[in-house]
PDB file of C-alpha atoms in Angstrom:
ATOM      1  CA  MET A   2     -43.291  13.818  -6.106  1.00  0.00           C
ATOM      2  CA  GLU A   3     -43.909  10.726  -3.863  1.00  0.00           C
ATOM      3  CA  THR A   4     -42.386   8.532  -6.555  1.00  0.00           C
ATOM      4  CA  ILE A   5     -39.287  10.617  -6.832  1.00  0.00           C
ATOM      5  CA  ILE A   6     -38.760  10.492  -3.036  1.00  0.00           C
ATOM      6  CA  THR A   7     -39.272   6.688  -3.274  1.00  0.00           C
ATOM      7  CA  LEU A   8     -36.598   6.476  -6.006  1.00  0.00           C
ATOM      8  CA  TYR A   9     -34.231   8.590  -3.947  1.00  0.00           C
ATOM      9  CA  HIS A  10     -34.554   6.303  -0.901  1.00  0.00           C
ATOM     10  CA  ALA A  11     -34.110   3.313  -3.181  1.00  0.00           C
ATOM     11  CA  PHE A  12     -30.859   4.708  -4.505  1.00  0.00           C
ATOM     12  CA  VAL A  13     -29.510   5.644  -1.108  1.00  0.00           C
ATOM     13  CA  ASN A  14     -30.410   2.195   0.292  1.00  0.00           C
ATOM     14  CA  LEU A  15     -29.313   0.237  -2.764  1.00  0.00           C
ATOM     15  CA  ASP A  16     -32.850  -1.125  -2.971  1.00  0.00           C
ATOM     16  CA  ILE A  17     -32.765  -2.916  -6.317  1.00  0.00           C
ATOM     17  CA  ALA A  18     -36.183  -4.388  -5.846  1.00  0.00           C
ATOM     18  CA  THR A  19     -37.803  -0.976  -5.541  1.00  0.00           C
ATOM     19  CA  LEU A  20     -35.864   0.358  -8.496  1.00  0.00           C
ATOM     20  CA  SER A  21     -37.063  -2.404 -10.707  1.00  0.00           C
ATOM     21  CA  ASN A  22     -40.707  -2.044  -9.435  1.00  0.00           C
ATOM     22  CA  PRO A  23     -42.938  -1.264 -12.486  1.00  0.00           C
ATOM     23  CA  ASN A  24     -44.723   1.407 -10.406  1.00  0.00           C
ATOM     24  CA  VAL A  25     -41.643   3.618 -10.304  1.00  0.00           C
ATOM     25  CA  LEU A  26     -39.531   2.151 -13.175  1.00  0.00           C
ATOM     26  CA  TRP A  27     -41.172   4.250 -15.887  1.00  0.00           C
ATOM     27  CA  THR A  28     -40.519   7.367 -13.757  1.00  0.00           C
ATOM     28  CA  LEU A  29     -36.841   6.369 -13.652  1.00  0.00           C
ATOM     29  CA  TYR A  30     -36.777   5.855 -17.401  1.00  0.00           C
ATOM     30  CA  GLY A  31     -38.243   9.348 -17.791  1.00  0.00           C
ATOM     31  CA  MET A  32     -35.795  10.963 -15.437  1.00  0.00           C
ATOM     32  CA  LEU A  33     -32.821   9.455 -17.227  1.00  0.00           C
ATOM     33  CA  PHE A  34     -34.213  10.602 -20.691  1.00  0.00           C
ATOM     34  CA  VAL A  35     -34.607  14.166 -19.421  1.00  0.00           C
ATOM     35  CA  ILE A  36     -31.150  14.261 -17.740  1.00  0.00           C
ATOM     36  CA  ILE A  37     -29.356  13.035 -20.875  1.00  0.00           C
ATOM     37  CA  LEU A  38     -31.398  15.310 -23.142  1.00  0.00           C
ATOM     38  CA  LEU A  39     -30.573  18.421 -21.056  1.00  0.00           C
ATOM     39  CA  GLU A  40     -26.903  17.422 -20.545  1.00  0.00           C
ATOM     40  CA  ASN A  41     -26.531  17.230 -24.362  1.00  0.00           C
ATOM     41  CA  GLY A  42     -28.610  20.204 -25.468  1.00  0.00           C
ATOM     42  CA  VAL A  43     -28.805  22.969 -22.875  1.00  0.00           C
ATOM     43  CA  LEU A  44     -25.600  24.779 -21.884  1.00  0.00           C
ATOM     44  CA  PRO A  45     -26.729  25.651 -18.378  1.00  0.00           C
ATOM     45  CA  ALA A  46     -27.344  21.880 -17.776  1.00  0.00           C
ATOM     46  CA  ALA A  47     -23.955  20.821 -19.113  1.00  0.00           C
ATOM     47  CA  PHE A  48     -22.822  20.064 -15.542  1.00  0.00           C
ATOM     48  CA  LEU A  49     -25.276  17.191 -15.234  1.00  0.00           C
ATOM     49  CA  PRO A  50     -23.787  13.674 -14.997  1.00  0.00           C
ATOM     50  CA  GLY A  51     -23.520  12.058 -18.344  1.00  0.00           C
ATOM     51  CA  ASP A  52     -20.779   9.352 -18.663  1.00  0.00           C
ATOM     52  CA  SER A  53     -20.966   8.262 -15.034  1.00  0.00           C
ATOM     53  CA  LEU A  54     -24.736   8.000 -15.264  1.00  0.00           C
ATOM     54  CA  LEU A  55     -24.587   5.834 -18.379  1.00  0.00           C
ATOM     55  CA  PHE A  56     -22.038   3.527 -16.737  1.00  0.00           C
ATOM     56  CA  LEU A  57     -24.324   3.221 -13.647  1.00  0.00           C
ATOM     57  CA  THR A  58     -27.218   2.473 -15.904  1.00  0.00           C
ATOM     58  CA  GLY A  59     -25.327  -0.346 -17.539  1.00  0.00           C
ATOM     59  CA  VAL A  60     -24.517  -1.834 -14.026  1.00  0.00           C
ATOM     60  CA  LEU A  61     -28.232  -1.619 -13.183  1.00  0.00           C
ATOM     61  CA  ILE A  62     -29.112  -3.530 -16.317  1.00  0.00           C
ATOM     62  CA  SER A  63     -26.828  -6.341 -14.999  1.00  0.00           C
ATOM     63  CA  GLN A  64     -28.946  -6.160 -11.785  1.00  0.00           C
ATOM     64  CA  ASN A  65     -32.169  -6.674 -13.844  1.00  0.00           C
ATOM     65  CA  VAL A  66     -33.379  -3.091 -13.097  1.00  0.00           C
ATOM     66  CA  PHE A  67     -33.515  -2.043 -16.813  1.00  0.00           C
ATOM     67  CA  HIS A  68     -34.180  -3.800 -20.100  1.00  0.00           C
ATOM     68  CA  PHE A  69     -30.997  -3.550 -22.109  1.00  0.00           C
ATOM     69  CA  GLY A  70     -32.627  -2.746 -25.476  1.00  0.00           C
ATOM     70  CA  LEU A  71     -35.248  -0.402 -24.143  1.00  0.00           C
ATOM     71  CA  ILE A  72     -33.071   1.761 -21.963  1.00  0.00           C
ATOM     72  CA  ASN A  73     -30.516   2.044 -24.844  1.00  0.00           C
ATOM     73  CA  PHE A  74     -33.318   3.245 -27.157  1.00  0.00           C
ATOM     74  CA  ILE A  75     -34.556   5.786 -24.621  1.00  0.00           C
ATOM     75  CA  LEU A  76     -31.213   7.192 -23.832  1.00  0.00           C
ATOM     76  CA  ILE A  77     -30.156   7.313 -27.471  1.00  0.00           C
ATOM     77  CA  ALA A  78     -33.281   9.201 -28.229  1.00  0.00           C
ATOM     78  CA  GLY A  79     -32.609  11.571 -25.416  1.00  0.00           C
ATOM     79  CA  ALA A  80     -28.974  12.258 -26.462  1.00  0.00           C
ATOM     80  CA  ALA A  81     -29.877  12.722 -30.171  1.00  0.00           C
ATOM     81  CA  LEU A  82     -32.899  15.054 -29.379  1.00  0.00           C
ATOM     82  CA  GLY A  83     -30.702  17.020 -26.942  1.00  0.00           C
ATOM     83  CA  THR A  84     -28.043  17.529 -29.506  1.00  0.00           C
ATOM     84  CA  TRP A  85     -30.554  18.582 -32.105  1.00  0.00           C
ATOM     85  CA  LEU A  86     -31.873  21.047 -29.559  1.00  0.00           C
ATOM     86  CA  GLY A  87     -28.409  22.524 -29.137  1.00  0.00           C
ATOM     87  CA  TYR A  88     -28.036  22.691 -32.848  1.00  0.00           C
ATOM     88  CA  ALA A  89     -31.414  24.489 -33.156  1.00  0.00           C
ATOM     89  CA  GLN A  90     -30.377  27.002 -30.520  1.00  0.00           C
ATOM     90  CA  GLY A  91     -27.159  27.814 -32.414  1.00  0.00           C
ATOM     91  CA  LEU A  92     -29.020  28.078 -35.696  1.00  0.00           C
ATOM     92  CA  TRP A  93     -31.920  30.275 -34.542  1.00  0.00           C
ATOM     93  CA  LEU A  94     -30.888  31.879 -31.281  1.00  0.00           C
ATOM     94  CA  GLY A  95     -27.022  31.843 -31.496  1.00  0.00           C
ATOM     95  CA  ASN A  96     -26.765  35.571 -31.627  1.00  0.00           C
ATOM     96  CA  THR A  97     -29.177  36.364 -28.841  1.00  0.00           C
ATOM     97  CA  LYS A  98     -27.860  37.657 -25.435  1.00  0.00           C
ATOM     98  CA  LEU A  99     -29.338  34.634 -23.673  1.00  0.00           C
ATOM     99  CA  VAL A 100     -27.439  32.039 -25.621  1.00  0.00           C
ATOM    100  CA  GLN A 101     -24.286  34.187 -25.819  1.00  0.00           C
ATOM    101  CA  GLY A 102     -24.492  34.472 -21.982  1.00  0.00           C
ATOM    102  CA  TRP A 103     -24.784  30.661 -21.671  1.00  0.00           C
ATOM    103  CA  MET A 104     -21.729  30.165 -23.802  1.00  0.00           C
ATOM    104  CA  ALA A 105     -19.746  32.730 -21.795  1.00  0.00           C
ATOM    105  CA  HIS A 106     -20.289  30.650 -18.596  1.00  0.00           C
ATOM    106  CA  ILE A 107     -18.632  27.591 -20.144  1.00  0.00           C
ATOM    107  CA  PRO A 108     -14.890  27.485 -19.086  1.00  0.00           C
ATOM    108  CA  GLU A 109     -12.485  28.698 -21.774  1.00  0.00           C
ATOM    109  CA  LYS A 110     -10.657  25.472 -22.103  1.00  0.00           C
ATOM    110  CA  TYR A 111     -13.824  23.745 -23.368  1.00  0.00           C
ATOM    111  CA  HIS A 112     -14.443  26.531 -25.878  1.00  0.00           C
ATOM    112  CA  HIS A 113     -10.916  25.871 -27.146  1.00  0.00           C
ATOM    113  CA  LYS A 114     -11.316  22.135 -27.278  1.00  0.00           C
ATOM    114  CA  SER A 115     -14.648  22.522 -29.145  1.00  0.00           C
ATOM    115  CA  GLU A 116     -13.220  24.985 -31.692  1.00  0.00           C
ATOM    116  CA  VAL A 117     -10.145  22.807 -32.413  1.00  0.00           C
ATOM    117  CA  LEU A 118     -12.310  19.705 -32.955  1.00  0.00           C
ATOM    118  CA  PHE A 119     -14.930  21.456 -34.977  1.00  0.00           C
ATOM    119  CA  HIS A 120     -12.479  23.308 -37.355  1.00  0.00           C
ATOM    120  CA  LYS A 121     -10.336  20.233 -37.802  1.00  0.00           C
ATOM    121  CA  TYR A 122     -12.911  17.561 -38.257  1.00  0.00           C
ATOM    122  CA  GLY A 123     -16.250  19.353 -38.921  1.00  0.00           C
ATOM    123  CA  LEU A 124     -19.271  17.280 -38.049  1.00  0.00           C
ATOM    124  CA  GLN A 125     -17.008  14.224 -37.487  1.00  0.00           C
ATOM    125  CA  ALA A 126     -16.056  15.982 -34.246  1.00  0.00           C
ATOM    126  CA  LEU A 127     -19.370  14.888 -32.775  1.00  0.00           C
ATOM    127  CA  PHE A 128     -17.989  11.370 -32.554  1.00  0.00           C
ATOM    128  CA  ILE A 129     -15.058  12.559 -30.407  1.00  0.00           C
ATOM    129  CA  GLY A 130     -16.963  15.310 -28.676  1.00  0.00           C
ATOM    130  CA  ARG A 131     -19.575  12.875 -27.308  1.00  0.00           C
ATOM    131  CA  PHE A 132     -17.046  11.460 -24.899  1.00  0.00           C
ATOM    132  CA  ILE A 133     -15.994  14.855 -23.521  1.00  0.00           C
ATOM    133  CA  ALA A 134     -18.218  16.647 -20.922  1.00  0.00           C
ATOM    134  CA  PHE A 135     -19.185  20.178 -21.768  1.00  0.00           C
ATOM    135  CA  VAL A 136     -17.762  19.784 -25.350  1.00  0.00           C
ATOM    136  CA  ARG A 137     -20.672  17.473 -26.330  1.00  0.00           C
ATOM    137  CA  THR A 138     -22.962  20.348 -25.321  1.00  0.00           C
ATOM    138  CA  LEU A 139     -20.996  23.092 -27.069  1.00  0.00           C
ATOM    139  CA  LEU A 140     -20.319  21.388 -30.437  1.00  0.00           C
ATOM    140  CA  PRO A 141     -23.995  21.151 -31.663  1.00  0.00           C
ATOM    141  CA  MET A 142     -24.431  24.894 -30.920  1.00  0.00           C
ATOM    142  CA  MET A 143     -21.339  25.696 -32.859  1.00  0.00           C
ATOM    143  CA  ALA A 144     -22.606  23.584 -35.781  1.00  0.00           C
ATOM    144  CA  GLY A 145     -25.810  25.582 -35.630  1.00  0.00           C
ATOM    145  CA  LEU A 146     -24.002  28.881 -35.545  1.00  0.00           C
ATOM    146  CA  SER A 147     -21.919  27.945 -38.566  1.00  0.00           C
ATOM    147  CA  GLY A 148     -25.176  27.126 -40.522  1.00  0.00           C
ATOM    148  CA  LEU A 149     -24.083  23.608 -41.528  1.00  0.00           C
ATOM    149  CA  HIS A 150     -26.474  21.468 -43.512  1.00  0.00           C
ATOM    150  CA  SER A 151     -29.104  20.060 -41.193  1.00  0.00           C
ATOM    151  CA  ARG A 152     -29.577  16.657 -42.968  1.00  0.00           C
ATOM    152  CA  LYS A 153     -25.935  15.823 -42.636  1.00  0.00           C
ATOM    153  CA  PHE A 154     -25.940  17.009 -39.072  1.00  0.00           C
ATOM    154  CA  HIS A 155     -28.814  14.756 -38.205  1.00  0.00           C
ATOM    155  CA  ILE A 156     -27.007  11.700 -39.551  1.00  0.00           C
ATOM    156  CA  TYR A 157     -23.869  12.286 -37.556  1.00  0.00           C
ATOM    157  CA  ASN A 158     -25.913  13.190 -34.590  1.00  0.00           C
ATOM    158  CA  ILE A 159     -27.872   9.894 -34.468  1.00  0.00           C
ATOM    159  CA  ILE A 160     -24.769   7.722 -35.173  1.00  0.00           C
ATOM    160  CA  SER A 161     -22.659   9.448 -32.626  1.00  0.00           C
ATOM    161  CA  ALA A 162     -25.461   9.264 -29.975  1.00  0.00           C
ATOM    162  CA  THR A 163     -25.853   5.554 -30.595  1.00  0.00           C
ATOM    163  CA  LEU A 164     -22.136   4.889 -30.285  1.00  0.00           C
ATOM    164  CA  TRP A 165     -21.707   6.969 -27.129  1.00  0.00           C
ATOM    165  CA  ILE A 166     -24.732   5.522 -25.249  1.00  0.00           C
ATOM    166  CA  PHE A 167     -24.256   1.953 -26.398  1.00  0.00           C
ATOM    167  CA  LEU A 168     -20.519   1.823 -25.650  1.00  0.00           C
ATOM    168  CA  ILE A 169     -20.686   3.168 -22.112  1.00  0.00           C
ATOM    169  CA  VAL A 170     -23.879   1.438 -21.147  1.00  0.00           C
ATOM    170  CA  THR A 171     -22.396  -1.837 -22.508  1.00  0.00           C
ATOM    171  CA  LEU A 172     -19.151  -1.268 -20.472  1.00  0.00           C
ATOM    172  CA  GLY A 173     -21.216  -0.753 -17.337  1.00  0.00           C
ATOM    173  CA  TYR A 174     -23.285  -3.843 -18.043  1.00  0.00           C
ATOM    174  CA  LEU A 175     -20.210  -6.031 -18.541  1.00  0.00           C
ATOM    175  CA  PHE A 176     -18.565  -4.621 -15.433  1.00  0.00           C
ATOM    176  CA  GLY A 177     -21.719  -5.505 -13.516  1.00  0.00           C
ATOM    177  CA  LEU A 178     -21.339  -9.173 -14.617  1.00  0.00           C
ATOM    178  CA  SER A 179     -17.564  -9.289 -13.663  1.00  0.00           C
ATOM    179  CA  PRO A 180     -16.290 -11.351 -10.789  1.00  0.00           C
ATOM    180  CA  VAL A 181     -14.815  -8.173  -9.196  1.00  0.00           C
ATOM    181  CA  PHE A 182     -18.172  -6.514  -9.065  1.00  0.00           C
ATOM    182  CA  LYS A 183     -19.876  -9.580  -7.677  1.00  0.00           C
ATOM    183  CA  GLU A 184     -17.222  -9.813  -4.954  1.00  0.00           C
ATOM    184  CA  TYR A 185     -17.478  -6.179  -3.890  1.00  0.00           C
ATOM    185  CA  GLU A 186     -20.991  -5.516  -5.138  1.00  0.00           C
ATOM    186  CA  LYS A 187     -22.324  -3.406  -2.169  1.00  0.00           C
ATOM    187  CA  GLN A 188     -19.217  -1.124  -1.908  1.00  0.00           C
ATOM    188  CA  ILE A 189     -19.015  -0.656  -5.669  1.00  0.00           C
ATOM    189  CA  MET A 190     -22.666   0.087  -5.999  1.00  0.00           C
ATOM    190  CA  SER A 191     -22.487   2.614  -3.207  1.00  0.00           C
ATOM    191  CA  LEU A 192     -19.634   4.350  -5.029  1.00  0.00           C
ATOM    192  CA  LEU A 193     -21.371   4.212  -8.411  1.00  0.00           C
ATOM    193  CA  MET A 194     -24.549   5.683  -6.884  1.00  0.00           C
ATOM    194  CA  LEU A 195     -22.558   8.435  -5.229  1.00  0.00           C
ATOM    195  CA  ILE A 196     -20.535   9.665  -8.195  1.00  0.00           C
ATOM    196  CA  PRO A 197     -23.426  11.087 -10.282  1.00  0.00           C
ATOM    197  CA  VAL A 198     -24.745  12.898  -7.244  1.00  0.00           C
ATOM    198  CA  LEU A 199     -21.317  14.239  -6.352  1.00  0.00           C
ATOM    199  CA  LEU A 200     -20.754  15.422  -9.916  1.00  0.00           C
ATOM    200  CA  LEU A 201     -24.194  17.193  -9.901  1.00  0.00           C
ATOM    201  CA  VAL A 202     -23.379  19.048  -6.652  1.00  0.00           C
ATOM    202  CA  LEU A 203     -19.867  20.018  -7.837  1.00  0.00           C
ATOM    203  CA  GLY A 204     -21.324  21.176 -11.156  1.00  0.00           C
ATOM    204  CA  LEU A 205     -23.971  23.245  -9.470  1.00  0.00           C
ATOM    205  CA  ILE A 206     -21.295  24.950  -7.180  1.00  0.00           C
ATOM    206  CA  PHE A 207     -19.026  25.536 -10.179  1.00  0.00           C
ATOM    207  CA  SER A 208     -21.940  27.082 -12.223  1.00  0.00           C
ATOM    208  CA  ILE A 209     -22.859  29.372  -9.336  1.00  0.00           C
ATOM    209  CA  PHE A 210     -19.169  30.368  -9.028  1.00  0.00           C
ATOM    210  CA  LEU A 211     -18.883  31.272 -12.696  1.00  0.00           C
ATOM    211  CA  ALA A 212     -22.077  33.157 -12.647  1.00  0.00           C
ATOM    212  CA  VAL A 213     -21.060  35.245  -9.606  1.00  0.00           C
ATOM    213  CA  LYS A 214     -17.535  35.743 -11.189  1.00  0.00           C
ATOM    214  CA  ARG A 215     -19.017  37.029 -14.484  1.00  0.00           C
ATOM    215  CA  SER A 216     -21.482  39.230 -12.530  1.00  0.00           C
ATOM    216  CA  LEU A 217     -18.676  40.896 -10.664  1.00  0.00           C
ATOM    217  CA  SER A 218     -16.628  41.244 -13.755  1.00  0.00           C
ATOM    218  CA  ASN A 219     -19.463  42.952 -15.652  1.00  0.00           C
ATOM    219  CA  LYS A 220     -20.077  45.357 -12.714  1.00  0.00           C
ATOM    220  CA  LYS A 221     -16.321  46.166 -12.644  1.00  0.00           C
ATOM    221  CA  GLN A 222     -16.257  46.873 -16.370  1.00  0.00           C
ATOM    222  CA  SER A 223     -19.360  49.054 -16.118  1.00  0.00           C
ATOM    223  CA  LYS A 224     -17.771  51.016 -13.263  1.00  0.00           C
ATOM    224  CA  ILE A 225     -14.632  51.526 -15.257  1.00  0.00           C
ATOM    225  CA  GLY A 226     -16.621  52.611 -18.261  1.00  0.00           C
ATOM    226  CA  LEU A 227     -18.572  55.090 -16.153  1.00  0.00           C
ATOM    227  CA  ASN A 228     -15.469  56.528 -14.666  1.00  0.00           C
ATOM    228  CA  ASN A 229     -13.883  56.953 -18.168  1.00  0.00           C
ATOM    229  CA  ASN A 230     -16.967  58.786 -19.301  1.00  0.00           C
ATOM    230  CA  ASN A 231     -16.835  61.115 -16.293  1.00  0.00           C
ATOM    231  CA  ASN A 232     -13.157  61.803 -16.929  1.00  0.00           C
ATOM    232  CA  LYS A 233     -13.931  62.778 -20.453  1.00  0.00           C
ATOM    233  CA  LYS A 234     -16.467  65.286 -19.289  1.00  0.00           C
TER     234      LYS A 234
END
């Protein structure tokens, strides 16, 4: 817990020296791995920052916080494992009330995007879906629900995870080396640190709103059903 508090203060104060300290660095690697894994594989965690966090990671590589190859490997492993977890949920737990409830909380527009991509491109949709928040969490579950061949899924999963992580992290890294970043380093770093936190807070608020809305809707339907039954009697 003390290490996490130290990391929080380092982020708030833009303390690059502390972030790159070996005593806390591996905790930071682990936290990024878990966030990317959950964001890709567990529907209730779909609101977690993905793209913005990867871009920030790339910028931090340019500040000598992370090792380029190691952080890419860790994040690719997290994304691939998370997507496999989503696939496994669809394959083995897709018809359970728990998973169906999770899927019901995802906004309808993302369901529509996922269905269009999946039915049009099949597993190739993973390449496009990786770059769309919520869709990258829904698609693996849909693949599992459809019972698609697991070996083929794993191949597309690893390749798409590699492309997604590597491209966005590299973009962040190159941006961190650019003259624009060097000129406005403090302001840009403050903004980049703030964006993932802001997205996380907004995602939590949105998730709570959807949960409350669905709960009220279910109560209303139950009440209507009860009234109908009483009228029949």
